[in-house]
């Protein structure tokens, strides 16, 4: 069996921010359940140990149950949980716990230093500190438990429906080593200040942060393809300004500029009740996805995104076309105007708001499926994703999917916003910051064909005895073009195999093929192939093909540009093949 599963899990936890390393401290285990000592008869049955391994009366099923609750993967799978459950669990207020006299007090800084199996894996839960190193080491899925290493379990358990069961807490209690300091327990509460970002929402700690203010982060690539529908909590976050606090009761959406029409002002309730509700599953991708690969060729300006600035969700709301019709739009308007501009409610200190625009024919097309969305994955939009209303423009770069929508303007001109005029445009590799003329290039709308490998990760180890390797990833093309094939190579592109495509959650009946030009959602893909004989290293490569037979370029250098956008070259991952110990002895 190869090591990629365990390695992925460990990587996931290690990517939680604010984690550092220190030496493993000697642990003390005290049997406590929710802060109350368990009966002596129960505690004594767990305290004996032999050869450094603690003996417990719990069978493997209990251990697996805890692992399932701790592991980030299981949490991610539970995207269908009600938002109210998630929010309640994620914002659990830590109750003061009177420290037992025999237990030491640890600061959060001391806890966050323990994030690896080699140096100890510590977590906190409701003000108590737990050393789960032994559990991680003995469980085959322990690597993904590492998502919470050095931090709190609550954000991970918030994605579970069954985390608060007594038998699970009882098992967790076996690993208790101390109490979190009173000051750090107080610090777990949100701290408000004059900082314009102080009211930003809580985020899942598994996210890999590229920028704190404004907040920009992507999920660990190792779990991105675990779900066809990306859970809202780990859907990549792309903000340009502080997240606005919008009162849904006073919210108004303004619609202006419709020739022959009249300004329209809609409340959130009117948007929900006066227009038919439509649902679209659509993938959003940041223009800078995979920018980090361009940085390796030559430094660019922009957030250093990996391969996970892309996610897939189910969006629900009113069609933009229906709202424009209500404002007086008539088909002949197409001859008088060309663009629909959007303005967000997020703004900087000068009052400048985020803005963008799309072509009018996309906005009013029956096949365009442009939504004024107020729901994401069956729940109200999360604050980071545009609550209470955002534009969802399927098949179009994320930058045009304006969040916290405040105004719609039908116009003869594109948006004058900086992000429409002086950003999110592609240029020749020969263009530098001394010669660039942003007016000379069109604003990015549809994105090119894209694919990437999510598993195994760069640097992973595959056991020779496994005899095969499983490769997973995603593929998507802009403009509603359907991905029809993903080719995978284990030898750097010399030979190729065709991956199996997935267009729905595993176990569900596959969705019918979308109408031509309306393939808005990504396809996940997977390939299990024999390990090449005698190979000590694999260079795994993927490339996708859409139904217009657009293909990805084979290298980054020819598509390099000063902003690092539109990065879609073949994705490459190198892994090591580890020989079995017995075979090494024979050699």
Coordinates of C-alpha atoms in Angstrom, one line a residue:
X1 CA 0.0 0.0 0.0
X2 CA 1.5 3.4 -1.0
X3 CA 1.9 6.2 1.5
X4 CA 0.1 9.0 -0.3
X5 CA -3.0 8.7 1.9
X6 CA -1.1 9.1 5.2
X7 CA 1.2 11.7 3.7
X8 CA -1.7 13.8 2.5
X9 CA -3.3 13.8 5.9
X10 CA -0.2 15.0 7.6
X11 CA 0.3 17.7 4.9
X12 CA -3.2 19.0 5.4
X13 CA -2.8 19.7 9.1
X14 CA 0.7 21.1 8.5
X15 CA -0.9 23.7 6.3
X16 CA -2.9 25.2 9.1
X17 CA -1.3 28.6 9.8
X18 CA 0.5 29.6 12.9
X19 CA 2.1 26.2 13.4
X20 CA 5.7 25.8 14.6
X21 CA 7.8 23.0 16.0
X22 CA 9.3 22.1 19.3
X23 CA 10.5 19.0 20.9
X24 CA 7.9 16.4 22.1
X25 CA 7.0 16.9 25.7
X26 CA 6.3 14.0 28.0
X27 CA 2.6 13.6 28.2
X28 CA 0.3 13.0 31.1
X29 CA -3.0 11.2 30.4
X30 CA -5.9 11.8 32.7
X31 CA -9.3 10.3 32.0
X32 CA -11.7 13.2 31.8
X33 CA -15.0 13.5 30.0
X34 CA -16.1 17.0 29.3
X35 CA -14.0 18.3 32.2
X36 CA -15.3 15.8 34.7
X37 CA -13.2 12.9 36.0
X38 CA -14.4 9.5 34.8
X39 CA -15.1 6.7 37.3
X40 CA -12.0 5.1 38.6
X41 CA -13.1 1.7 37.2
X42 CA -13.2 3.3 33.7
X43 CA -10.0 5.2 34.1
X44 CA -8.0 2.3 35.4
X45 CA -8.8 0.1 32.5
X46 CA -6.9 2.4 30.2
X47 CA -3.8 3.3 32.1
X48 CA -1.7 0.2 31.8
X49 CA 0.9 0.2 29.0
X50 CA 3.3 -2.2 27.5
X51 CA 6.3 -1.5 25.3
X52 CA 5.3 2.2 25.2
X53 CA 1.8 1.4 23.8
X54 CA -1.2 2.2 26.0
X55 CA -3.7 -0.6 26.2
X56 CA -7.4 0.4 25.9
X57 CA -10.6 -1.5 26.2
X58 CA -12.0 0.4 23.2
X59 CA -12.0 -1.8 20.0
X60 CA -10.8 -0.5 16.6
X61 CA -14.3 0.7 15.8
X62 CA -14.1 3.4 18.5
X63 CA -10.7 4.4 17.3
X64 CA -11.9 4.7 13.8
X65 CA -14.9 6.7 14.9
X66 CA -12.7 9.2 16.6
X67 CA -10.4 9.3 13.6
X68 CA -13.3 9.9 11.3
X69 CA -14.4 12.8 13.5
X70 CA -10.9 14.3 13.7
X71 CA -10.0 13.9 10.1
X72 CA -10.4 16.8 7.8
X73 CA -11.5 14.6 4.9
X74 CA -14.6 13.3 6.7
X75 CA -15.5 16.8 7.7
X76 CA -15.2 18.0 4.1
X77 CA -17.5 15.3 2.9
X78 CA -20.3 16.6 5.1
X79 CA -21.0 19.7 3.0
X80 CA -24.8 19.0 3.2
X81 CA -25.0 19.8 6.9
X82 CA -27.2 22.7 7.8
X83 CA -25.4 26.0 8.1
X84 CA -26.9 26.6 11.5
X85 CA -25.3 23.5 12.8
X86 CA -21.9 24.5 11.3
X87 CA -22.1 28.0 12.6
X88 CA -23.1 27.0 16.1
X89 CA -20.3 24.4 16.4
X90 CA -17.7 26.6 14.8
X91 CA -18.4 29.5 17.2
X92 CA -18.6 27.4 20.3
X93 CA -17.8 29.6 23.3
X94 CA -15.1 28.0 25.4
X95 CA -16.4 27.4 28.9
X96 CA -14.0 27.9 31.7
X97 CA -12.8 24.7 33.1
X98 CA -11.3 24.5 36.6
X99 CA -7.8 22.9 35.9
X100 CA -7.1 19.7 37.8
X101 CA -4.2 20.3 40.1
X102 CA -2.1 17.6 38.5
X103 CA -2.4 19.0 35.0
X104 CA -0.1 21.7 33.6
X105 CA -1.3 24.9 32.0
X106 CA -0.2 25.5 28.4
X107 CA -0.3 28.7 26.3
X108 CA -1.6 28.6 22.8
X109 CA 1.9 29.2 21.5
X110 CA 3.1 26.1 23.3
X111 CA 0.3 24.1 21.7
X112 CA 0.9 25.3 18.2
X113 CA 4.5 24.1 18.4
X114 CA 3.2 20.5 18.3
X115 CA 2.1 19.7 14.8
X116 CA 4.0 16.6 13.6
X117 CA 4.1 13.0 14.5
X118 CA 7.9 13.3 15.1
X119 CA 7.6 16.2 17.5
X120 CA 4.1 15.6 18.9
X121 CA 0.6 16.4 17.7
X122 CA -1.4 18.5 20.1
X123 CA -4.9 20.0 19.8
X124 CA -7.3 21.9 22.0
X125 CA -11.0 21.3 22.6
X126 CA -13.2 23.4 24.9
X127 CA -10.2 24.8 26.8
X128 CA -8.4 21.5 27.3
X129 CA -5.2 20.4 25.6
X130 CA -4.8 16.9 24.1
X131 CA -1.7 15.1 22.8
X132 CA -3.0 12.8 20.1
X133 CA 0.4 11.8 18.7
X134 CA -0.1 8.1 19.6
X135 CA -3.6 8.0 18.0
X136 CA -2.3 9.6 14.8
X137 CA 0.5 7.2 14.6
X138 CA -1.6 4.1 15.0
X139 CA -4.4 5.0 12.7
X140 CA -4.0 4.6 8.9
X141 CA -5.9 7.9 8.3
X142 CA -4.0 9.8 10.8
X143 CA -2.3 12.0 8.3
X144 CA -5.5 14.0 7.6
X145 CA -6.0 14.5 11.4
X146 CA -3.0 16.7 11.1
X147 CA -5.2 19.5 9.6
X148 CA -6.0 20.5 13.2
X149 CA -2.5 20.0 14.6
X150 CA -1.5 22.8 17.0
X151 CA -5.0 24.3 16.9
X152 CA -8.6 23.8 17.9
X153 CA -10.7 20.9 17.0
X154 CA -14.0 22.9 17.0
X155 CA -13.7 24.2 13.4
X156 CA -13.1 20.7 12.1
X157 CA -15.8 19.1 14.2
X158 CA -18.2 21.8 13.2
X159 CA -18.5 20.1 9.8
X160 CA -19.6 16.9 11.4
X161 CA -23.1 15.9 12.5
X162 CA -22.0 13.3 15.1
X163 CA -19.0 14.8 16.8
X164 CA -20.6 15.4 20.2
X165 CA -21.1 11.8 21.2
X166 CA -20.1 10.7 24.7
X167 CA -18.0 7.7 23.5
X168 CA -16.0 9.9 21.2
X169 CA -15.3 12.4 24.0
X170 CA -14.4 9.6 26.3
X171 CA -11.8 8.3 23.9
X172 CA -10.5 11.9 23.4
X173 CA -10.2 12.3 27.1
X174 CA -7.5 9.6 27.2
X175 CA -5.1 11.9 25.5
X176 CA -5.6 14.9 27.7
X177 CA -2.4 16.5 28.9
X178 CA -3.3 19.9 30.3
X179 CA -5.4 23.0 30.2
X180 CA -5.2 26.0 28.0
X181 CA -4.3 29.2 29.8
X182 CA -7.2 31.4 30.8
X183 CA -5.8 34.2 28.7
X184 CA -5.7 32.1 25.6
X185 CA -9.2 30.9 26.2
X186 CA -10.3 34.5 26.3
X187 CA -8.3 35.2 23.1
X188 CA -10.3 32.5 21.3
X189 CA -13.2 34.9 21.3
X190 CA -13.4 37.4 18.4
X191 CA -11.4 40.6 19.2
X192 CA -13.1 43.7 17.8
X193 CA -11.1 46.8 17.0
X194 CA -10.9 49.8 14.7
X195 CA -9.2 47.6 12.1
X196 CA -11.5 47.6 9.1
X197 CA -10.9 43.9 8.8
X198 CA -11.9 43.2 12.5
X199 CA -15.4 42.3 11.5
X200 CA -14.4 39.8 8.9
X201 CA -15.9 36.3 9.4
X202 CA -14.2 33.3 11.0
X203 CA -12.4 31.1 8.5
X204 CA -11.6 27.4 8.5
X205 CA -8.1 26.9 9.8
X206 CA -7.3 24.3 7.0
X207 CA -7.3 27.1 4.4
X208 CA -3.8 28.0 3.1
X209 CA -3.6 31.7 3.5
X210 CA -2.1 33.9 0.8
X211 CA -3.1 37.2 2.3
X212 CA -4.7 38.1 5.7
X213 CA -5.9 41.6 4.9
X214 CA -7.7 41.3 2.6
X215 CA -8.3 37.7 3.2
X216 CA -7.3 35.3 0.4
X217 CA -6.9 31.6 0.8
X218 CA -7.3 28.3 -0.9
X219 CA -8.1 24.8 0.4
X220 CA -5.3 22.2 0.7
X221 CA -5.0 20.7 -2.7
X222 CA -4.9 17.2 -1.1
X223 CA -8.6 17.5 -0.2
X224 CA -9.9 19.7 -3.1
X225 CA -11.0 16.7 -5.2
X226 CA -12.5 14.8 -2.4
X227 CA -15.8 16.4 -3.1
X228 CA -17.5 17.2 -6.4
X229 CA -19.4 20.0 -4.6
X230 CA -16.9 22.0 -2.6
X231 CA -18.0 22.6 1.0
X232 CA -18.5 26.4 1.5
X233 CA -16.1 26.5 4.5
X234 CA -13.2 25.5 2.3
X235 CA -14.3 27.0 -1.0
X236 CA -11.4 29.3 -2.0
X237 CA -11.7 32.8 -0.7
X238 CA -10.8 35.8 -2.9
X239 CA -11.4 39.2 -1.4
X240 CA -10.1 42.6 -2.5
X241 CA -11.4 44.7 0.4
X242 CA -12.8 44.2 3.9
X243 CA -15.9 42.0 4.0
X244 CA -18.9 44.4 4.4
X245 CA -21.5 43.8 7.1
X246 CA -24.8 44.0 5.3
X247 CA -28.2 44.1 7.0
X248 CA -30.5 41.9 5.0
X249 CA -33.5 43.9 6.2
X250 CA -32.3 47.2 4.8
X251 CA -30.5 45.7 1.8
X252 CA -31.5 47.2 -1.6
X253 CA -30.3 46.1 -5.0
X254 CA -30.3 49.1 -7.5
X255 CA -30.8 48.5 -11.2
X256 CA -30.0 51.4 -13.5
X257 CA -29.3 52.4 -17.1
X258 CA -31.7 50.3 -19.0
X259 CA -32.6 52.2 -22.1
X260 CA -36.3 52.9 -22.1
X261 CA -36.7 51.5 -18.6
X262 CA -36.8 53.0 -15.2
X263 CA -34.4 52.6 -12.2
X264 CA -35.4 49.6 -10.1
X265 CA -34.8 49.0 -6.4
X266 CA -35.3 45.5 -5.0
X267 CA -35.2 44.3 -1.4
X268 CA -33.8 40.9 -0.6
X269 CA -37.2 39.6 0.0
X270 CA -38.5 41.0 -3.3
X271 CA -35.6 39.3 -5.1
X272 CA -36.5 36.0 -3.5
X273 CA -40.2 36.2 -4.0
X274 CA -40.8 38.2 -7.2
X275 CA -38.6 36.2 -9.5
X276 CA -38.4 32.4 -10.2
X277 CA -35.6 30.7 -8.3
X278 CA -33.0 29.0 -10.5
X279 CA -30.2 26.7 -9.4
X280 CA -26.9 26.2 -11.3
X281 CA -23.8 24.1 -10.4
X282 CA -20.8 26.2 -11.5
X283 CA -17.1 26.2 -10.9
X284 CA -15.4 29.5 -10.1
X285 CA -11.7 30.0 -10.7
X286 CA -9.5 32.9 -9.9
X287 CA -7.5 34.3 -12.8
X288 CA -4.4 33.8 -10.8
X289 CA -4.9 30.1 -10.1
X290 CA -1.5 28.3 -10.3
X291 CA 0.4 31.7 -10.4
X292 CA 3.1 30.0 -8.2
X293 CA 4.2 28.1 -11.2
X294 CA 4.8 31.3 -13.2
X295 CA 6.8 32.7 -10.2
X296 CA 9.2 29.8 -10.7
X297 CA 9.9 31.0 -14.3
X298 CA 10.1 34.7 -13.4
X299 CA 8.7 36.7 -10.6
X300 CA 5.3 38.2 -11.2
X301 CA 3.0 40.5 -9.2
X302 CA 0.1 39.0 -7.4
X303 CA -0.9 36.5 -4.7
X304 CA 1.1 33.3 -4.9
X305 CA -1.8 30.9 -5.6
X306 CA -1.2 27.2 -5.8
X307 CA -3.5 24.9 -7.7
X308 CA -6.6 25.3 -5.5
X309 CA -7.9 28.8 -6.3
X310 CA -10.8 27.0 -7.9
X311 CA -13.9 25.4 -6.4
X312 CA -17.3 24.1 -7.4
X313 CA -20.6 24.9 -5.8
X314 CA -24.4 24.9 -6.4
X315 CA -25.7 28.4 -6.6
X316 CA -29.4 29.5 -6.4
X317 CA -31.1 32.8 -7.0
X318 CA -32.9 34.9 -9.6
X319 CA -31.7 35.1 -13.2
X320 CA -30.1 38.4 -14.1
X321 CA -32.1 38.3 -17.3
X322 CA -35.4 38.3 -15.4
X323 CA -34.4 41.2 -13.2
X324 CA -33.3 43.2 -16.3
X325 CA -36.7 42.5 -17.9
X326 CA -38.4 43.8 -14.8
X327 CA -36.4 47.0 -15.2
X328 CA -37.7 47.5 -18.7
X329 CA -35.0 45.7 -20.8
X330 CA -36.2 44.9 -24.3
X331 CA -34.3 42.7 -26.9
X332 CA -33.7 45.7 -29.1
X333 CA -31.6 47.2 -26.3
X334 CA -28.7 45.0 -27.5
X335 CA -28.3 47.4 -30.4
X336 CA -27.9 50.3 -28.1
X337 CA -25.7 49.0 -25.3
X338 CA -23.1 46.3 -24.8
X339 CA -22.2 45.8 -21.2
X340 CA -23.7 45.1 -17.7
X341 CA -21.7 46.6 -14.9
X342 CA -21.7 45.4 -11.3
X343 CA -20.8 47.3 -8.2
X344 CA -20.1 45.6 -4.8
X345 CA -20.8 47.0 -1.3
X346 CA -17.2 46.3 -0.3
X347 CA -15.2 49.5 -0.3
X348 CA -11.8 51.0 0.6
X349 CA -11.1 54.0 2.9
X350 CA -11.9 56.4 0.0
X351 CA -15.3 54.8 -0.6
X352 CA -14.2 53.2 -3.9
X353 CA -16.1 49.9 -4.4
X354 CA -15.1 46.8 -6.2
X355 CA -16.6 46.6 -9.7
X356 CA -16.6 44.6 -12.9
X357 CA -18.7 44.1 -16.0
X358 CA -19.7 41.4 -18.5
X359 CA -21.0 41.5 -22.1
X360 CA -24.7 42.2 -22.3
X361 CA -25.3 39.2 -24.5
X362 CA -24.0 36.9 -21.8
X363 CA -26.2 38.7 -19.2
X364 CA -29.4 38.4 -21.1
X365 CA -28.9 35.1 -22.9
X366 CA -31.3 32.2 -22.0
X367 CA -28.3 29.9 -22.1
X368 CA -26.0 32.3 -20.1
X369 CA -27.4 31.2 -16.7
X370 CA -26.2 34.3 -15.0
X371 CA -27.6 34.4 -11.5
X372 CA -28.1 37.0 -8.8
X373 CA -27.4 34.3 -6.2
X374 CA -28.5 34.4 -2.6
X375 CA -27.8 30.8 -1.8
X376 CA -24.7 28.6 -2.0
X377 CA -24.8 24.8 -1.5
X378 CA -28.4 25.1 -0.3
X379 CA -27.8 27.7 2.4
X380 CA -27.6 31.5 2.6
X381 CA -24.4 32.8 1.0
X382 CA -21.6 32.9 3.6
X383 CA -20.2 36.3 4.3
X384 CA -17.0 35.6 2.5
X385 CA -18.9 34.6 -0.6
X386 CA -21.1 37.7 -1.0
X387 CA -24.0 37.7 1.5
X388 CA -26.7 38.6 0.9
X389 CA -26.4 38.6 -2.9
X390 CA -23.7 38.1 -5.5
X391 CA -23.4 37.7 -9.2
X392 CA -22.6 34.2 -10.5
X393 CA -21.5 34.3 -14.1
X394 CA -20.9 30.6 -15.1
X395 CA -17.9 30.0 -17.3
X396 CA -16.4 33.4 -16.6
X397 CA -13.3 34.3 -14.5
X398 CA -14.0 34.7 -10.8
X399 CA -13.2 38.5 -10.9
X400 CA -16.5 39.2 -12.8
X401 CA -18.6 37.3 -10.2
X402 CA -19.0 40.4 -8.0
X403 CA -19.9 39.7 -4.4
X404 CA -22.0 41.8 -2.0
X405 CA -23.8 43.1 -5.0
X406 CA -25.2 46.6 -4.6
X407 CA -25.8 48.0 -8.1
X408 CA -26.3 46.8 -11.6
X409 CA -25.8 49.3 -14.5
X410 CA -26.6 48.6 -18.1
X411 CA -24.1 50.6 -20.1
X412 CA -22.5 51.2 -23.5
X413 CA -19.1 51.0 -21.7
X414 CA -17.3 48.5 -19.6
X415 CA -16.9 49.1 -15.9
X416 CA -14.4 51.8 -15.2
X417 CA -13.3 49.9 -12.1
X418 CA -9.5 49.4 -11.7
X419 CA -10.2 45.6 -11.7
X420 CA -11.8 45.8 -15.1
X421 CA -9.5 48.3 -16.7
X422 CA -6.0 47.9 -15.2
X423 CA -6.0 44.3 -13.9
X424 CA -7.0 40.8 -14.9
X425 CA -5.7 41.0 -18.4
X426 CA -3.2 38.8 -20.2
X427 CA 0.0 39.9 -22.0
X428 CA 2.9 38.6 -24.0
X429 CA 6.0 37.2 -22.1
X430 CA 7.9 40.1 -23.7
X431 CA 5.7 42.7 -21.9
X432 CA 7.1 44.1 -18.7
X433 CA 6.0 46.8 -16.3
X434 CA 7.9 49.5 -18.2
X435 CA 6.1 48.7 -21.5
X436 CA 2.7 47.4 -20.4
X437 CA -0.4 49.2 -21.7
X438 CA -3.5 47.8 -20.0
X439 CA -5.7 49.5 -22.5
X440 CA -4.3 47.4 -25.3
X441 CA -5.6 44.1 -23.9
X442 CA -9.2 42.9 -23.4
X443 CA -10.4 42.1 -19.9
X444 CA -10.4 38.4 -19.2
X445 CA -13.9 36.9 -19.4
X446 CA -13.9 33.2 -20.3
X447 CA -10.9 31.2 -19.0
X448 CA -8.9 28.6 -20.9
X449 CA -8.9 24.8 -20.5
X450 CA -7.4 23.8 -17.1
X451 CA -6.5 20.7 -15.1
X452 CA -4.3 19.9 -12.1
X453 CA -3.2 16.9 -10.0
X454 CA -4.5 17.0 -6.4
X455 CA -3.2 13.6 -5.3
X456 CA -0.5 12.5 -4.9
X457 CA 1.2 15.7 -3.7
X458 CA 4.6 16.9 -4.8
X459 CA 7.3 14.9 -2.9
X460 CA 5.0 12.1 -1.8
X461 CA 6.4 8.6 -1.4
X462 CA 4.8 5.5 -3.1
X463 CA 5.7 2.1 -1.8
X464 CA 7.0 -0.3 -4.4
X465 CA 5.0 -3.1 -2.8
X466 CA 1.8 -1.2 -3.7
X467 CA 2.5 -2.1 -7.3
X468 CA 0.2 0.8 -8.5
X469 CA -0.4 4.4 -8.0
X470 CA -3.7 6.4 -7.9
X471 CA -3.7 9.9 -9.4
X472 CA -6.6 12.3 -8.8
X473 CA -7.4 15.8 -9.9
X474 CA -9.8 18.3 -11.5
X475 CA -10.4 19.6 -15.0
X476 CA -12.5 22.6 -16.2
X477 CA -12.8 24.8 -19.2
X478 CA -14.3 28.3 -19.4
X479 CA -17.2 29.5 -21.6
X480 CA -19.3 26.4 -20.9
X481 CA -17.0 24.1 -22.9
X482 CA -17.2 20.6 -21.6
X483 CA -14.0 18.6 -20.6
X484 CA -14.1 15.4 -22.7
X485 CA -10.7 13.9 -21.8
X486 CA -7.9 14.0 -19.3
X487 CA -4.6 12.4 -20.2
X488 CA -2.2 11.4 -17.5
X489 CA 1.5 10.4 -17.8
X490 CA 3.7 8.8 -15.2
X491 CA 6.9 9.4 -17.1
X492 CA 7.0 13.1 -17.7
X493 CA 4.9 13.1 -20.9
X494 CA 6.6 10.3 -22.9
X495 CA 3.6 7.9 -22.6
X496 CA -0.1 8.7 -21.7
X497 CA -3.1 7.0 -20.2
X498 CA -6.7 8.3 -20.2
X499 CA -8.3 9.1 -16.8
X500 CA -11.8 8.3 -15.7
X501 CA -14.0 11.4 -15.5
X502 CA -16.5 12.1 -12.6
X503 CA -19.3 14.6 -13.1
X504 CA -21.2 14.1 -9.8
X505 CA -20.6 13.0 -6.2
X506 CA -19.4 9.4 -5.9
X507 CA -22.3 7.1 -5.3
X508 CA -24.8 9.3 -7.0
X509 CA -26.3 8.8 -10.4
X510 CA -24.2 10.7 -12.9
X511 CA -25.8 13.9 -14.1
X512 CA -26.8 13.9 -17.8
X513 CA -24.4 15.6 -20.2
X514 CA -25.0 19.4 -20.1
X515 CA -26.4 21.2 -23.2
X516 CA -23.7 22.4 -25.6
X517 CA -22.1 25.5 -24.3
X518 CA -23.4 25.1 -20.7
X519 CA -20.9 22.8 -19.0
X520 CA -20.4 25.1 -16.1
X521 CA -19.0 22.6 -13.6
X522 CA -15.7 21.0 -13.4
X523 CA -15.0 17.3 -13.8
X524 CA -13.0 15.4 -11.2
X525 CA -10.8 12.6 -12.6
X526 CA -8.9 9.6 -11.4
X527 CA -6.5 7.1 -12.8
X528 CA -5.0 4.0 -11.1
X529 CA -2.1 2.6 -13.0
X530 CA 0.7 0.0 -12.5
X531 CA 4.0 1.4 -11.2
X532 CA 6.6 1.5 -14.0
X533 CA 9.2 -1.3 -13.4
X534 CA 12.4 -0.1 -11.8
X535 CA 11.3 3.5 -11.7
X536 CA 12.7 5.3 -8.6
X537 CA 10.9 8.6 -9.3
X538 CA 7.7 9.4 -11.2
X539 CA 7.0 12.7 -12.9
X540 CA 3.2 12.6 -13.1
X541 CA 1.7 15.0 -15.7
X542 CA -1.9 15.8 -16.6
X543 CA -3.5 17.7 -19.5
X544 CA -7.1 18.2 -20.3
X545 CA -9.1 18.5 -23.6
X546 CA -12.4 20.2 -24.0
X547 CA -15.1 19.7 -26.6
X548 CA -13.7 22.4 -28.8
X549 CA -10.4 20.4 -28.7
X550 CA -8.6 23.1 -26.8
X551 CA -5.6 21.7 -25.0
X552 CA -3.2 22.9 -22.4
X553 CA 0.2 24.1 -23.3
X554 CA 3.1 21.8 -22.3
X555 CA 5.1 24.4 -20.4
X556 CA 4.8 27.7 -18.4
X557 CA 7.4 29.9 -20.0
X558 CA 5.6 30.6 -23.3
X559 CA 2.5 31.8 -21.4
X560 CA 4.3 33.7 -18.7
X561 CA 2.9 37.2 -18.1
X562 CA 3.7 40.0 -15.7
X563 CA 0.5 39.5 -13.7
X564 CA 0.8 35.7 -13.6
X565 CA -2.8 35.1 -14.8
X566 CA -4.1 32.4 -17.1
X567 CA -1.6 29.8 -15.9
X568 CA -2.8 26.5 -17.4
X569 CA 0.3 24.6 -18.5
X570 CA 0.5 20.8 -18.0
X571 CA 0.6 20.2 -14.3
X572 CA 3.6 18.2 -13.1
X573 CA 4.1 16.4 -9.8
X574 CA 7.2 14.4 -8.8
X575 CA 6.9 11.5 -6.3
X576 CA 9.5 9.0 -5.1
X577 CA 9.1 5.2 -5.3
X578 CA 10.4 3.6 -2.2
X579 CA 11.8 0.1 -2.4
X580 CA 10.7 -2.5 0.2
X581 CA 13.3 -3.1 2.9
X582 CA 13.7 -6.8 2.0
X583 CA 14.4 -5.9 -1.6
X584 CA 16.9 -3.3 -0.5
X585 CA 18.8 -5.9 1.6
X586 CA 19.0 -8.2 -1.4
X587 CA 20.4 -5.4 -3.5

